[in-house]
PDB file of C-alpha atoms and ligand atoms in Angstrom:
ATOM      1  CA  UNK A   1      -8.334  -0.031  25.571  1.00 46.00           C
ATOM      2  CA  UNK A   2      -8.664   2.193  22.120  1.00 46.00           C
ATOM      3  CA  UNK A   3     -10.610   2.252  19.668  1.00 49.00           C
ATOM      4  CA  UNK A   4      -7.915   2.181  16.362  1.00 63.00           C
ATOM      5  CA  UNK A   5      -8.762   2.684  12.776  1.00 80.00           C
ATOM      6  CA  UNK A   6      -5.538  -0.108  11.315  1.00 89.00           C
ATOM      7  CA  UNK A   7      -5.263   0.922   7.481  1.00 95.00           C
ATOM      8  CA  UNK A   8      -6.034  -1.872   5.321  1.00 97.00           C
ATOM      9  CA  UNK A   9      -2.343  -1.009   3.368  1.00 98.00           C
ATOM     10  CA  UNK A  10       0.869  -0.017   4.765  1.00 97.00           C
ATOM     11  CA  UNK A  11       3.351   1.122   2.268  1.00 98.00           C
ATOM     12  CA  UNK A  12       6.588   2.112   3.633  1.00 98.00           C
ATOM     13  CA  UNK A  13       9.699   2.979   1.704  1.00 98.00           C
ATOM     14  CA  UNK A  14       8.044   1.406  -1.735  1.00 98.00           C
ATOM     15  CA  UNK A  15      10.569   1.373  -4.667  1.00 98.00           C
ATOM     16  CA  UNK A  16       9.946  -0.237  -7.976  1.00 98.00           C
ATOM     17  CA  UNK A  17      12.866  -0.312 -10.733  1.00 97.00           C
ATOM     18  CA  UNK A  18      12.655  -1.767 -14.047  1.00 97.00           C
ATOM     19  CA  UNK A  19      16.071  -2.311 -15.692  1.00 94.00           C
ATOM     20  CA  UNK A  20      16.043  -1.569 -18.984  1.00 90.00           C
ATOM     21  CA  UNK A  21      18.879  -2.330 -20.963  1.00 92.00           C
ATOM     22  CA  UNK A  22      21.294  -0.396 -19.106  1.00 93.00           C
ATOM     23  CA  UNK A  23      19.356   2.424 -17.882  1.00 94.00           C
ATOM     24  CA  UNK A  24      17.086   1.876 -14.330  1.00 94.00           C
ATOM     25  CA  UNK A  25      13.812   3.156 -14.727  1.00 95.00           C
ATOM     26  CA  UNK A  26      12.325   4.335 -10.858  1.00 95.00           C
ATOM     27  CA  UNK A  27       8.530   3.277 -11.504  1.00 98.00           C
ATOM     28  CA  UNK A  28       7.691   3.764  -8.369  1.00 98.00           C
ATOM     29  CA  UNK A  29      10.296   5.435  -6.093  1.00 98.00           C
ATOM     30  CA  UNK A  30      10.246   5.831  -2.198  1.00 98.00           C
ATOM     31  CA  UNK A  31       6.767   5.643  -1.720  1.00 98.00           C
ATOM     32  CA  UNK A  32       4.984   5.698   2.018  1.00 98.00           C
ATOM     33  CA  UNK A  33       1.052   5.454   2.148  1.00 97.00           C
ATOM     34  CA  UNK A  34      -1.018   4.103   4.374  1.00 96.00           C
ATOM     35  CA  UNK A  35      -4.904   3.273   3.007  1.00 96.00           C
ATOM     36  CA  UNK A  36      -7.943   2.981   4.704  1.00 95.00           C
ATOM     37  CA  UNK A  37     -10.847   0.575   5.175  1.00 95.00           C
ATOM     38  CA  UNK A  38     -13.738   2.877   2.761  1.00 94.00           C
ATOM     39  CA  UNK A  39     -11.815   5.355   1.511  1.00 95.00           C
ATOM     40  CA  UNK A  40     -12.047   6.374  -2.382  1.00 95.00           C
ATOM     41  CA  UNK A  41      -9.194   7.153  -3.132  1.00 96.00           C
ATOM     42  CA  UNK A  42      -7.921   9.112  -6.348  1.00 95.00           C
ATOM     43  CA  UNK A  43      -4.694   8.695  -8.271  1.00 96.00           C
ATOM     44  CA  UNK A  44      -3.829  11.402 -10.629  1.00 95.00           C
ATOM     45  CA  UNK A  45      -0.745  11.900 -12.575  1.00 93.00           C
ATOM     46  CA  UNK A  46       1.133  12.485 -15.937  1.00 92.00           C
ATOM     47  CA  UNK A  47       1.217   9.456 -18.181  1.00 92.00           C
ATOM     48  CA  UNK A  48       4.144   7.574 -17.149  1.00 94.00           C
ATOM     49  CA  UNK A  49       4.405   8.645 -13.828  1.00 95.00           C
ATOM     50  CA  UNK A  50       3.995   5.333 -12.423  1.00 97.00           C
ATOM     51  CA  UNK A  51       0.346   4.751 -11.637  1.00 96.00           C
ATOM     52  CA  UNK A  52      -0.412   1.462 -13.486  1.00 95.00           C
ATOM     53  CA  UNK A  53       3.047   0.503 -11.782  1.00 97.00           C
ATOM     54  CA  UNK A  54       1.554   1.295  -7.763  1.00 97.00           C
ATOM     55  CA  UNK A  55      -1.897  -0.258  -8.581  1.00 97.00           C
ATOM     56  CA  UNK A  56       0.372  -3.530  -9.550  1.00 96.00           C
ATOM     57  CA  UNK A  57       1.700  -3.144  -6.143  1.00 97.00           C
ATOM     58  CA  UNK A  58      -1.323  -3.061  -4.603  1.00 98.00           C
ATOM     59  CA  UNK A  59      -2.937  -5.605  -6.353  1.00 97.00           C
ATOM     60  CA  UNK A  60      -0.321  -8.076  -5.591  1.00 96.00           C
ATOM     61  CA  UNK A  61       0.621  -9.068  -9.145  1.00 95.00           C
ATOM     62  CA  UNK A  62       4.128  -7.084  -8.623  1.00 95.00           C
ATOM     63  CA  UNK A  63       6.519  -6.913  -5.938  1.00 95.00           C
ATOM     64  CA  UNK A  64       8.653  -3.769  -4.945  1.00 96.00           C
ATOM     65  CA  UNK A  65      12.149  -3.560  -5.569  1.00 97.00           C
ATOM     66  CA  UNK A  66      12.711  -2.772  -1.730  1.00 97.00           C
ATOM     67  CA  UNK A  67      10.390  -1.575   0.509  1.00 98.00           C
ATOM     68  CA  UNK A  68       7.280  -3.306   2.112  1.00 97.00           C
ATOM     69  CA  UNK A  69       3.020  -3.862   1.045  1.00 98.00           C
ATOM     70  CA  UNK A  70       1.391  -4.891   3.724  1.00 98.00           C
ATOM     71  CA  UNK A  71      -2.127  -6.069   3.118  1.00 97.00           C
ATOM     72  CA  UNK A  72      -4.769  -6.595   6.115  1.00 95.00           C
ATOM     73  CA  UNK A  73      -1.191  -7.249   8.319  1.00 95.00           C
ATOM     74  CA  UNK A  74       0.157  -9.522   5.751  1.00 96.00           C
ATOM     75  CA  UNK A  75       3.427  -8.205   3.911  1.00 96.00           C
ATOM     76  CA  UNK A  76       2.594  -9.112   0.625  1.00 96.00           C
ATOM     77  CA  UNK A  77       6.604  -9.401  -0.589  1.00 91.00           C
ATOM     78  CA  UNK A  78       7.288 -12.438   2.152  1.00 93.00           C
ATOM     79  CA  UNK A  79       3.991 -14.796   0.852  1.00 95.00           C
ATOM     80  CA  UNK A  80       4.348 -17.736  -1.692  1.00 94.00           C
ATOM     81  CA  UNK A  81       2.530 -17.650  -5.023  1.00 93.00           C
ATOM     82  CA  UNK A  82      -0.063 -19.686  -3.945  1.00 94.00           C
ATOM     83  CA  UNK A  83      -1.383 -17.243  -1.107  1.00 95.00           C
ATOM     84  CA  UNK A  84      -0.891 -14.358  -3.368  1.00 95.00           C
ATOM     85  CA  UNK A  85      -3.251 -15.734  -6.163  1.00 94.00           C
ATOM     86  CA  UNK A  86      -5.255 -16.534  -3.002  1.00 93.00           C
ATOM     87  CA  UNK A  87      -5.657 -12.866  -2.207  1.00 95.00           C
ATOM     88  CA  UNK A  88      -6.069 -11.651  -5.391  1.00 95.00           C
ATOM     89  CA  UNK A  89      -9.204 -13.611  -5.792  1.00 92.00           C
ATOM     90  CA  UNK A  90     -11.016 -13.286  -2.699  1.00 94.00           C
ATOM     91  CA  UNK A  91      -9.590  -9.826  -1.163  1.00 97.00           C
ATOM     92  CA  UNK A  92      -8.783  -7.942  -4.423  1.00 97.00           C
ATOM     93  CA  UNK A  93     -11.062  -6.748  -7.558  1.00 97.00           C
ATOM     94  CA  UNK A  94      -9.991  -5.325 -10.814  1.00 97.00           C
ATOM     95  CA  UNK A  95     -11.761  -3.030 -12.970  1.00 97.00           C
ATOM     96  CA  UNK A  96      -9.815  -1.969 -16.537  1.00 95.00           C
ATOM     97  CA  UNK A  97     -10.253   1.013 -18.801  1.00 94.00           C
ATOM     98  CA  UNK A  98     -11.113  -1.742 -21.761  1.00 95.00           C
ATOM     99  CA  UNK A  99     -13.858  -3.772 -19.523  1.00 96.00           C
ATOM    100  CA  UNK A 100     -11.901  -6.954 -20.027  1.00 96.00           C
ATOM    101  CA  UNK A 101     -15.544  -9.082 -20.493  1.00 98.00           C
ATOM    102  CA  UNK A 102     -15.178 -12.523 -22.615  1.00 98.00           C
ATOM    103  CA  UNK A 103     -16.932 -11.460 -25.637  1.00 98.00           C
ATOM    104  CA  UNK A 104     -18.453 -14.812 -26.070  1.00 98.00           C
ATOM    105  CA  UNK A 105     -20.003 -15.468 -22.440  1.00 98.00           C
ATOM    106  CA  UNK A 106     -23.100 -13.151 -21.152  1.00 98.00           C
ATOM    107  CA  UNK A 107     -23.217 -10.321 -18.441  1.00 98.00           C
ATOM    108  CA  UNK A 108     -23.860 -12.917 -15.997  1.00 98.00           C
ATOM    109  CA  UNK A 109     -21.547 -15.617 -17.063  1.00 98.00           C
ATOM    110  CA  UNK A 110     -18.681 -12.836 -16.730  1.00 98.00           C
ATOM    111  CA  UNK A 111     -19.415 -12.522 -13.095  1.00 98.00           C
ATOM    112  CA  UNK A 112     -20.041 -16.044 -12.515  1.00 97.00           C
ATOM    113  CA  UNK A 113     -16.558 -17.270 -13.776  1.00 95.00           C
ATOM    114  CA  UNK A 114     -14.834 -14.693 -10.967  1.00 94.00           C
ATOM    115  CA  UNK A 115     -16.256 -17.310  -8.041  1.00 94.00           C
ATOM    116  CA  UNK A 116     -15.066 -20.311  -9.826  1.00 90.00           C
ATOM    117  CA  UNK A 117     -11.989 -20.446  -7.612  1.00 84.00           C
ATOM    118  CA  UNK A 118     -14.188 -20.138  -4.440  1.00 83.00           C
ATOM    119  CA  UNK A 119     -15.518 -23.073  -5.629  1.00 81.00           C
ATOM    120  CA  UNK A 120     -18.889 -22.934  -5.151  1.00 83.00           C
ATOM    121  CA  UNK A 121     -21.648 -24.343  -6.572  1.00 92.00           C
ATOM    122  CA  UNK A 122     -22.776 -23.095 -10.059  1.00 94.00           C
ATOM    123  CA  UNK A 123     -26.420 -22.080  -8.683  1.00 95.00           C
ATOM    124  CA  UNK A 124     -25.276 -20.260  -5.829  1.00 95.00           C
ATOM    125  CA  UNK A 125     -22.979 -18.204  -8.212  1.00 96.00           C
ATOM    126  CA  UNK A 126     -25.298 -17.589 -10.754  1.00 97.00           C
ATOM    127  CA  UNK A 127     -27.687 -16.408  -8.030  1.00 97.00           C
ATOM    128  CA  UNK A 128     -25.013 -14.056  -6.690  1.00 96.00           C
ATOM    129  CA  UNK A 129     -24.282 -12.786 -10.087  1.00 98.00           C
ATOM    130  CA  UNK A 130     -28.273 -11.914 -10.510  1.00 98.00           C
ATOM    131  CA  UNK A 131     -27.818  -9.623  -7.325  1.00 97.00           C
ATOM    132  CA  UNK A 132     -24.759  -8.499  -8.235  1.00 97.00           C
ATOM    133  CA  UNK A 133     -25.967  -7.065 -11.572  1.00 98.00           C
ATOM    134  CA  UNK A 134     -29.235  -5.551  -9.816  1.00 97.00           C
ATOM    135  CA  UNK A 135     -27.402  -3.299  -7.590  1.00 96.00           C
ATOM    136  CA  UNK A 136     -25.421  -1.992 -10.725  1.00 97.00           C
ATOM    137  CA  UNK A 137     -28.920  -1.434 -12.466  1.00 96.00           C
ATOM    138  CA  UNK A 138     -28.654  -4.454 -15.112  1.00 98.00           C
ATOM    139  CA  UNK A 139     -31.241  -6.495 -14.018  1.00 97.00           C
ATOM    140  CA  UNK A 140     -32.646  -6.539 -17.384  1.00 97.00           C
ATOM    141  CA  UNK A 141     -29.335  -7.305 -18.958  1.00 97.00           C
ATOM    142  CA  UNK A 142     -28.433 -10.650 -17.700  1.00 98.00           C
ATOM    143  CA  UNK A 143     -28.377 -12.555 -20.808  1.00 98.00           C
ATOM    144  CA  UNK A 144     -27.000 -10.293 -22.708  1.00 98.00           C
ATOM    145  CA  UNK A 145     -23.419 -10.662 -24.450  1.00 98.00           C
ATOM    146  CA  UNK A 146     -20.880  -7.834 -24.334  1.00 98.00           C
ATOM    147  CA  UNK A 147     -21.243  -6.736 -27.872  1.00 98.00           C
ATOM    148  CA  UNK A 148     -25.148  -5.719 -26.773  1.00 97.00           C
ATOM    149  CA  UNK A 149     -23.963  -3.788 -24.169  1.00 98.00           C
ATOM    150  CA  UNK A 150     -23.118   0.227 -23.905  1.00 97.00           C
ATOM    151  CA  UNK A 151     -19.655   0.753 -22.789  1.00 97.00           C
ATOM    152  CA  UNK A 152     -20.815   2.117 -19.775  1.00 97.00           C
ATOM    153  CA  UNK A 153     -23.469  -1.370 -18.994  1.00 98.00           C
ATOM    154  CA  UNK A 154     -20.298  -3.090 -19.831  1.00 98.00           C
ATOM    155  CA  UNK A 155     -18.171  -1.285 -17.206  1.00 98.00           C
ATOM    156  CA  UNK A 156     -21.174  -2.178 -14.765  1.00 98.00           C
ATOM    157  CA  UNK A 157     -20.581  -5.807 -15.468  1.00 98.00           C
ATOM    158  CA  UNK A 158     -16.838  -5.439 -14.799  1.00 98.00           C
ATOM    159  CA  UNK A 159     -17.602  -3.881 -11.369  1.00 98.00           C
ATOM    160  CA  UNK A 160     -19.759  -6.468 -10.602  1.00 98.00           C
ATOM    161  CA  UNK A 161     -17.621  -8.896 -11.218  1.00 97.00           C
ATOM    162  CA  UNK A 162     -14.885  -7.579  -9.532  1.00 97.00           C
ATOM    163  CA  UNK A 163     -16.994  -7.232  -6.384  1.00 97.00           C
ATOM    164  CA  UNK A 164     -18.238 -11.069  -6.986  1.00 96.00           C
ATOM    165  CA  UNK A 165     -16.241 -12.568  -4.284  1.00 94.00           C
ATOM    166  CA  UNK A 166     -16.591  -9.329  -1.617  1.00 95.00           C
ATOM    167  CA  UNK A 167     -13.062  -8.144  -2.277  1.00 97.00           C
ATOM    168  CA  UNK A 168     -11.814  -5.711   0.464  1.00 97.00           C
ATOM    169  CA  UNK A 169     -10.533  -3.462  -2.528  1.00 98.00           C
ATOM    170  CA  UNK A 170     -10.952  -2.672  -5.638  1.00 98.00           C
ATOM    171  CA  UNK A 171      -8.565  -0.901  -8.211  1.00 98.00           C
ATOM    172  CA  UNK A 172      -9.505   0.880 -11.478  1.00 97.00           C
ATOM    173  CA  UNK A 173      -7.566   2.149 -13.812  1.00 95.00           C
ATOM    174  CA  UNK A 174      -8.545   4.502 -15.845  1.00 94.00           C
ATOM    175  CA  UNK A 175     -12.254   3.095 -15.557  1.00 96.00           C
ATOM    176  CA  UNK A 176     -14.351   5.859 -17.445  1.00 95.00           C
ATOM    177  CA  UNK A 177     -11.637   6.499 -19.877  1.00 93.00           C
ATOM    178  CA  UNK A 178     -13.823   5.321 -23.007  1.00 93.00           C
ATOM    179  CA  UNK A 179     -17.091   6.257 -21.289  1.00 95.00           C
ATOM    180  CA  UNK A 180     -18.674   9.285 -21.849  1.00 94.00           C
ATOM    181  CA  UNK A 181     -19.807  11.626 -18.830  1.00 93.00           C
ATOM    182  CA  UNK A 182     -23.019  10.369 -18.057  1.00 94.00           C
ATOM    183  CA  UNK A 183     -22.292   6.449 -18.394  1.00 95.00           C
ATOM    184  CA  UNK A 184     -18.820   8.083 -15.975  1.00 95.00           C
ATOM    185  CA  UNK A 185     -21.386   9.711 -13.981  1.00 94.00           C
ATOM    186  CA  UNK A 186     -22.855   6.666 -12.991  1.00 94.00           C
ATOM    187  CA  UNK A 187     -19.879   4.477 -12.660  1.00 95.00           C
ATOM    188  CA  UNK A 188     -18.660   7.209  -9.839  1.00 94.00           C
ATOM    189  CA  UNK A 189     -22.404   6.675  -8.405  1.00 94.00           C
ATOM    190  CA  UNK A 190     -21.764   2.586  -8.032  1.00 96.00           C
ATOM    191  CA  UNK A 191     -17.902   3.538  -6.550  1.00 95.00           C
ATOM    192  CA  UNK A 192     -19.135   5.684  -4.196  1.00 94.00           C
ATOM    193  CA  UNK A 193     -21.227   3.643  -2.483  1.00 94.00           C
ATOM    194  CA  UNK A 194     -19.312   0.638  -2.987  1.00 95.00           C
ATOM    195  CA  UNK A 195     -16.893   2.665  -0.562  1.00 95.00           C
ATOM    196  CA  UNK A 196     -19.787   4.129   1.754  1.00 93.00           C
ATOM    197  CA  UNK A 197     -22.370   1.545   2.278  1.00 92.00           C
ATOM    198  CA  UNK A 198     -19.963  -1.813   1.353  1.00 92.00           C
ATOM    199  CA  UNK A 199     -16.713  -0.531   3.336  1.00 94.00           C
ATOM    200  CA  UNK A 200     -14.508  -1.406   0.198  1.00 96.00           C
ATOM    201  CA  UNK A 201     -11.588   0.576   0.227  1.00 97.00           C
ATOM    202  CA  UNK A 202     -11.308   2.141  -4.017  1.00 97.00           C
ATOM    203  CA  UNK A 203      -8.186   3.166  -5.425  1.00 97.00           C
ATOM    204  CA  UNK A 204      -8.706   4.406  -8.597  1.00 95.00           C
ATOM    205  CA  UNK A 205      -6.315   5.895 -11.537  1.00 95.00           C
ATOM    206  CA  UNK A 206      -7.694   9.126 -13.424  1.00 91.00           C
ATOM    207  CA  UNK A 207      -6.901  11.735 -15.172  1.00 83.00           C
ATOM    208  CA  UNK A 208     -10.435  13.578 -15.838  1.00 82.00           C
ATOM    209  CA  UNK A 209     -10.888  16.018 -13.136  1.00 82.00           C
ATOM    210  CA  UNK A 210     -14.587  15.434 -12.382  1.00 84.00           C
ATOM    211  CA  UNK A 211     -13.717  11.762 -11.748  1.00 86.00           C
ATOM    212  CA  UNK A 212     -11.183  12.339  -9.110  1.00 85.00           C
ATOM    213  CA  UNK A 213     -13.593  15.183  -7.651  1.00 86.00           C
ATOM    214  CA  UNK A 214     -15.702  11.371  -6.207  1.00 89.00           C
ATOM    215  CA  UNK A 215     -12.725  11.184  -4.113  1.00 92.00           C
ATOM    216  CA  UNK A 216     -12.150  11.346  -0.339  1.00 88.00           C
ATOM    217  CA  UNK A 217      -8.688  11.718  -0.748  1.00 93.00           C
ATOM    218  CA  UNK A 218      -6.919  12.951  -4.029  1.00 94.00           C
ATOM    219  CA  UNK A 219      -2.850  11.515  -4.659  1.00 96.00           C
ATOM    220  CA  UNK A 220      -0.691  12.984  -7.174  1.00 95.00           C
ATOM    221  CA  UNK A 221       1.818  10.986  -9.084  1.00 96.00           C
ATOM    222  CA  UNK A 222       4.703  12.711  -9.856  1.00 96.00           C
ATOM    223  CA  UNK A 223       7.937  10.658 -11.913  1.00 96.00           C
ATOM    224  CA  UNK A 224       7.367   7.680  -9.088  1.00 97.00           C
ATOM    225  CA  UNK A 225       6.654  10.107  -5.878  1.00 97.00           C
ATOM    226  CA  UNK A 226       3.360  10.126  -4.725  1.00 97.00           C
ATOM    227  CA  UNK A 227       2.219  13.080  -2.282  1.00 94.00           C
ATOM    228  CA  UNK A 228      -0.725  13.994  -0.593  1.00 91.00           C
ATOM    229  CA  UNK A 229      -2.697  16.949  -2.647  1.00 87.00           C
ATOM    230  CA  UNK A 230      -2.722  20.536  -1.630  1.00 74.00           C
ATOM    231  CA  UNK A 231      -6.439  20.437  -1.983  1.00 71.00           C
ATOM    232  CA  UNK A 232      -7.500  17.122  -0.620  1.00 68.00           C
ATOM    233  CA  UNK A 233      -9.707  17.362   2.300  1.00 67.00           C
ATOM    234  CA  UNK A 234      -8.392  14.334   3.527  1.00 70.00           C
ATOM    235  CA  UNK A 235      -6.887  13.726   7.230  1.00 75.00           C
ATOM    236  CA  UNK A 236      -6.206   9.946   8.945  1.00 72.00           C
ATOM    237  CA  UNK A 237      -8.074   8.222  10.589  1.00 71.00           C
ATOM    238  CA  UNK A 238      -7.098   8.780  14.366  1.00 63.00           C
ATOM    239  CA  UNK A 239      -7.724   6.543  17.241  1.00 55.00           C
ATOM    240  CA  UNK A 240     -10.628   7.446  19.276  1.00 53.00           C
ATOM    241  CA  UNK A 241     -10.114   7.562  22.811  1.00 54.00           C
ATOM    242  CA  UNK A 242     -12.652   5.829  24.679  1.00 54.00           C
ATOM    243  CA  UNK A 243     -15.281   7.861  26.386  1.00 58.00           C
ATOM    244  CA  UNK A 244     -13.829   8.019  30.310  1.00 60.00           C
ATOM    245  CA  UNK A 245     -11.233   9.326  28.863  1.00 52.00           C
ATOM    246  CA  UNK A 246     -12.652  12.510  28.512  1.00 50.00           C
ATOM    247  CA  UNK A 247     -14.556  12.594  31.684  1.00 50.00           C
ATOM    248  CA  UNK A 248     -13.333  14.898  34.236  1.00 48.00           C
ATOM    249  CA  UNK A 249     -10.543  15.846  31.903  1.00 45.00           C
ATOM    250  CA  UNK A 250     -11.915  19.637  30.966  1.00 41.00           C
TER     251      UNK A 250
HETATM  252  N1  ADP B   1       7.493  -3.868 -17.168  1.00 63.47           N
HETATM  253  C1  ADP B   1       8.157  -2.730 -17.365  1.00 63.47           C
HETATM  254  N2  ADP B   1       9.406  -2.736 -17.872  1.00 63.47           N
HETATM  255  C2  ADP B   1      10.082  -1.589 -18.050  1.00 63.47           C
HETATM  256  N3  ADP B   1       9.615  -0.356 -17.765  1.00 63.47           N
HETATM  257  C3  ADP B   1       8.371  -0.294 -17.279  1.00 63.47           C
HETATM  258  C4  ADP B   1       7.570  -1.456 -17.043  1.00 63.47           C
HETATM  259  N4  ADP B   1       6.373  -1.055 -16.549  1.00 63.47           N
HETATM  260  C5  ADP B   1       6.412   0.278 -16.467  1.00 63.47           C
HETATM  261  N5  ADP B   1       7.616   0.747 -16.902  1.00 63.47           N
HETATM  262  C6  ADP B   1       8.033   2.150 -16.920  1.00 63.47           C
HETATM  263  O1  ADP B   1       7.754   2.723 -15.650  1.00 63.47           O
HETATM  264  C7  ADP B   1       7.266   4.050 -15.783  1.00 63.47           C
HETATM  265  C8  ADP B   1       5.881   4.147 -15.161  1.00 63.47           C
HETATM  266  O2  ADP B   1       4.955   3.412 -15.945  1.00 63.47           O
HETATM  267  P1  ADP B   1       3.423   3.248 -15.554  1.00 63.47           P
HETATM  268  O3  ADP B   1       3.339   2.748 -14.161  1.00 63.47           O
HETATM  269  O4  ADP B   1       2.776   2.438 -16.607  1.00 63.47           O
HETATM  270  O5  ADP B   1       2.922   4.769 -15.614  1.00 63.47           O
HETATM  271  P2  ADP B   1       1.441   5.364 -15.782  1.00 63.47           P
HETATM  272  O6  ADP B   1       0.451   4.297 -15.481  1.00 63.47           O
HETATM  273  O7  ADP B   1       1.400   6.514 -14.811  1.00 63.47           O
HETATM  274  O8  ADP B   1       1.348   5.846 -17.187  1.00 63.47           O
HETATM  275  C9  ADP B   1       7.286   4.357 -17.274  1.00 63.47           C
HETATM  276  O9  ADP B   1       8.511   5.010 -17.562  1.00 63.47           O
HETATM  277  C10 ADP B   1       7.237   2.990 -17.903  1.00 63.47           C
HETATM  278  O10 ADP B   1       7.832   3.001 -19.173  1.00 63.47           O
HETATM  279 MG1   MG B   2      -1.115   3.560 -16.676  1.00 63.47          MG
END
């Protein structure tokens, strides 16, 4: 009887090729990682060193060229379409450099459309929604469309919605590259304890240094290899050995 941390994804021997004309392009190339259940977890790396590619991965809209995701026990290569749009919507949220709101539908519209495919009913949602955008501080901003929104109030809403349906993770890319510090500031203050109090495991893409400084865990992408960083403080989760174990051991 142990007490075991399982990681919510197991990557092992991850390779993603693109064939491009006739040259192969390695994406993503030989990649092992295993990710925990609230860890924030940083992704850093030149521009086209495969970043967008891995979060594809791990979101389940891509499959590896060879290799194996498994989600929550699942592999993700081995399901049918169905189950995979399945996951994406209840396990999985998205949050995008550009927001990705509907310009003509307000703050809480946007996160009421995510639960659509949960199908339920349209009070319900729109009373989830109303929490949702209170604990991102837009309580006030409801009713609001996009276009009357700050770029960082409208990042808020996209983190809301992505966290409409209780997603086990969410993945950002690049999700304070048009904000400026402070609205940043605060979008690392919502992460953070999305990953702390919530147990949401966040994997996000950056390149601005104070960004990936929210991080438990820092990952450098390097022409598809991704490696551990020198100066992240980061060790797995081990088992815990129950407490008898340790009695009458010293
Ligand atoms: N659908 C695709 N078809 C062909 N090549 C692609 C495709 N997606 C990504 N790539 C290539 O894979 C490499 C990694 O891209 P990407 O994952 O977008 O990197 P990053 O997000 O780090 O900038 C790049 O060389 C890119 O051109
Ligand atoms: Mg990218």
């Amino acid at each position: 009887m142990e007490t075991t941390t399982e990681p919510l994804y197991r990557l092992k021997a991850v390779d993603r090729y693109f064939r491009v004309g006739s040259a192969e392009v390695r994406a993503v190339d030989n990649v092992d990682l295993e990710l925990y259940p609230g860890e924030l977890v940083a992704i850093e790396g030149p521009s086209g060193s495969g970043k967008s590619t891995m979060l594809q991965l791990l979101g389940a809209l891509d499959k590896p060229s060879r290799g194996s995701v498994v989600f929550d026990g699942r592999d993700l290569s081995k399901l049918e379409d169905g189950e995979l749009t399945s996951i994406r919507a209840r396990d999985i949220g998205f949050v995008f450099q550009a927001f990705n709101l509907i310009p003509t539908l307000t703050a809480s519209e946007n996160v009421e459309i995510a639960m659509v495919p949960l199908k339920e009913g349209k009070a319900q949602r729109r009373q989830r929604a109303a929490e949702l955008l209170d604990q991102v501080g837009l309580s006030e901003r409801t009713r609001h469309l996009p276009s009357l929104l700050s770029g960082g109030e409208q990042q808020r809403v996209a983190i809301a919605r992505a966290m409409a349906n209780k997603p086990r993770v969410i993945l950002a890319d690049e999700p304070t590259g048009n904000l400026d510090s402070r609205s940043s500031e605060e979008i690392g203050t919502i992460l953070r304890s999305l990953a702390a109090e919530h147990g949401v495991t966040v994997i996000l893409v950056t390149h601005a240094d104070n960004v990936a400084g929210w991080a438990h865990r820092r990952l450098a992408m390097h022409d598809g290899q991704l490696s551990e960083r020198d100066d992240s403080q980061w060790t797995a989760p081990r088992a815990v050995p129950p407490p008898e174990a340790s009695v009458g051991s010293g």
